[in-house]
Amino acid sequence: MKSLGADLAIDYTKEKFEDLAEKFDAVKAVKEGGSVVALTMD
């Protein structure tokens, strides 16, 4: 993943991305039946 430009790769089977302190710009892949939530801030 880092060779593709990712600063951080997350294994969703071992950790919850929502519990990490890092912020994310994009989610490249979503498990079938999964969800993507987009948050914006004014």
Short mmCIF file of N, CA and C in Angstrom, two decimals:
data_model
loop_
_atom_site.label_atom_id
_atom_site.label_comp_id
_atom_site.label_asym_id
_atom_site.label_seq_id
_atom_site.Cartn_x
_atom_site.Cartn_y
_atom_site.Cartn_z
N MET A 1 0.82 -1.20 0.00
CA MET A 1 0.00 0.00 0.00
C MET A 1 0.86 1.26 0.00
N LYS A 2 1.94 1.25 0.77
CA LYS A 2 2.79 2.44 0.81
C LYS A 2 3.37 2.75 -0.56
N SER A 3 3.65 1.72 -1.37
CA SER A 3 4.19 1.97 -2.71
C SER A 3 3.16 2.64 -3.61
N LEU A 4 1.89 2.57 -3.24
CA LEU A 4 0.83 3.23 -4.00
C LEU A 4 0.57 4.64 -3.50
N GLY A 5 1.31 5.06 -2.45
CA GLY A 5 1.17 6.41 -1.94
C GLY A 5 0.44 6.53 -0.62
N ALA A 6 0.05 5.41 -0.04
CA ALA A 6 -0.66 5.46 1.24
C ALA A 6 0.31 5.80 2.37
N ASP A 7 -0.09 6.67 3.27
CA ASP A 7 0.71 6.96 4.46
C ASP A 7 0.53 5.88 5.51
N LEU A 8 -0.63 5.25 5.50
CA LEU A 8 -0.96 4.25 6.51
C LEU A 8 -1.87 3.21 5.90
N ALA A 9 -1.55 1.95 6.11
CA ALA A 9 -2.41 0.86 5.66
C ALA A 9 -3.05 0.23 6.89
N ILE A 10 -4.34 -0.05 6.80
CA ILE A 10 -5.09 -0.60 7.94
C ILE A 10 -5.64 -1.95 7.56
N ASP A 11 -5.43 -2.93 8.44
CA ASP A 11 -6.02 -4.26 8.27
C ASP A 11 -7.35 -4.26 9.03
N TYR A 12 -8.46 -4.16 8.29
CA TYR A 12 -9.76 -4.05 8.94
C TYR A 12 -10.12 -5.27 9.77
N THR A 13 -9.42 -6.39 9.59
CA THR A 13 -9.70 -7.59 10.39
C THR A 13 -9.01 -7.53 11.75
N LYS A 14 -8.07 -6.59 11.92
CA LYS A 14 -7.30 -6.50 13.16
C LYS A 14 -7.51 -5.21 13.93
N GLU A 15 -7.99 -4.17 13.28
CA GLU A 15 -8.16 -2.89 13.96
C GLU A 15 -9.33 -2.11 13.35
N LYS A 16 -9.94 -1.27 14.16
CA LYS A 16 -11.06 -0.45 13.70
C LYS A 16 -10.51 0.92 13.31
N PHE A 17 -10.69 1.28 12.03
CA PHE A 17 -10.14 2.56 11.59
C PHE A 17 -10.74 3.73 12.34
N GLU A 18 -11.99 3.60 12.81
CA GLU A 18 -12.62 4.71 13.51
C GLU A 18 -12.03 4.94 14.89
N ASP A 19 -11.27 3.99 15.42
CA ASP A 19 -10.64 4.14 16.73
C ASP A 19 -9.23 4.72 16.64
N LEU A 20 -8.70 4.89 15.43
CA LEU A 20 -7.36 5.42 15.25
C LEU A 20 -7.38 6.94 15.29
N ALA A 21 -6.28 7.53 15.75
CA ALA A 21 -6.19 8.99 15.85
C ALA A 21 -5.97 9.65 14.49
N GLU A 22 -5.41 8.90 13.54
CA GLU A 22 -5.13 9.45 12.22
C GLU A 22 -6.42 9.77 11.48
N LYS A 23 -6.37 10.78 10.65
CA LYS A 23 -7.51 11.15 9.82
C LYS A 23 -7.28 10.61 8.41
N PHE A 24 -8.35 10.36 7.69
CA PHE A 24 -8.24 9.73 6.38
C PHE A 24 -8.86 10.61 5.31
N ASP A 25 -8.20 10.68 4.17
CA ASP A 25 -8.71 11.42 3.03
C ASP A 25 -9.61 10.56 2.16
N ALA A 26 -9.32 9.27 2.09
CA ALA A 26 -10.07 8.39 1.19
C ALA A 26 -9.99 6.94 1.64
N VAL A 27 -11.01 6.21 1.27
CA VAL A 27 -11.03 4.76 1.47
C VAL A 27 -11.04 4.16 0.08
N LYS A 28 -10.02 3.40 -0.26
CA LYS A 28 -9.90 2.90 -1.63
C LYS A 28 -10.74 1.67 -1.89
N ALA A 29 -10.92 0.81 -0.90
CA ALA A 29 -11.66 -0.44 -1.10
C ALA A 29 -12.63 -0.66 0.04
N VAL A 30 -13.79 -1.16 -0.30
CA VAL A 30 -14.81 -1.45 0.70
C VAL A 30 -15.26 -2.89 0.51
N LYS A 31 -15.35 -3.60 1.62
CA LYS A 31 -15.82 -4.98 1.57
C LYS A 31 -17.24 -5.03 1.00
N GLU A 32 -17.56 -6.07 0.24
CA GLU A 32 -18.90 -6.21 -0.32
C GLU A 32 -19.92 -6.14 0.81
N GLY A 33 -20.93 -5.30 0.62
CA GLY A 33 -21.95 -5.11 1.65
C GLY A 33 -21.55 -4.06 2.68
N GLY A 34 -20.31 -3.53 2.55
CA GLY A 34 -19.82 -2.53 3.49
C GLY A 34 -20.37 -1.15 3.18
N SER A 35 -19.98 -0.20 3.99
CA SER A 35 -20.46 1.18 3.84
C SER A 35 -19.30 2.15 3.83
N VAL A 36 -19.48 3.24 3.13
CA VAL A 36 -18.55 4.36 3.16
C VAL A 36 -19.33 5.56 3.66
N VAL A 37 -18.78 6.23 4.66
CA VAL A 37 -19.43 7.42 5.21
C VAL A 37 -18.54 8.61 4.91
N ALA A 38 -19.09 9.62 4.29
CA ALA A 38 -18.34 10.83 3.98
C ALA A 38 -18.73 11.92 4.96
N LEU A 39 -17.73 12.50 5.62
CA LEU A 39 -17.96 13.58 6.57
C LEU A 39 -17.33 14.85 6.02
N THR A 40 -18.03 15.95 6.19
CA THR A 40 -17.47 17.24 5.77
C THR A 40 -17.52 18.20 6.94
N MET A 41 -16.65 19.18 6.90
CA MET A 41 -16.60 20.16 7.97
C MET A 41 -16.60 21.54 7.35
N ASP A 42 -17.43 22.42 7.85
CA ASP A 42 -17.48 23.79 7.35
C ASP A 42 -16.52 24.66 8.11
#
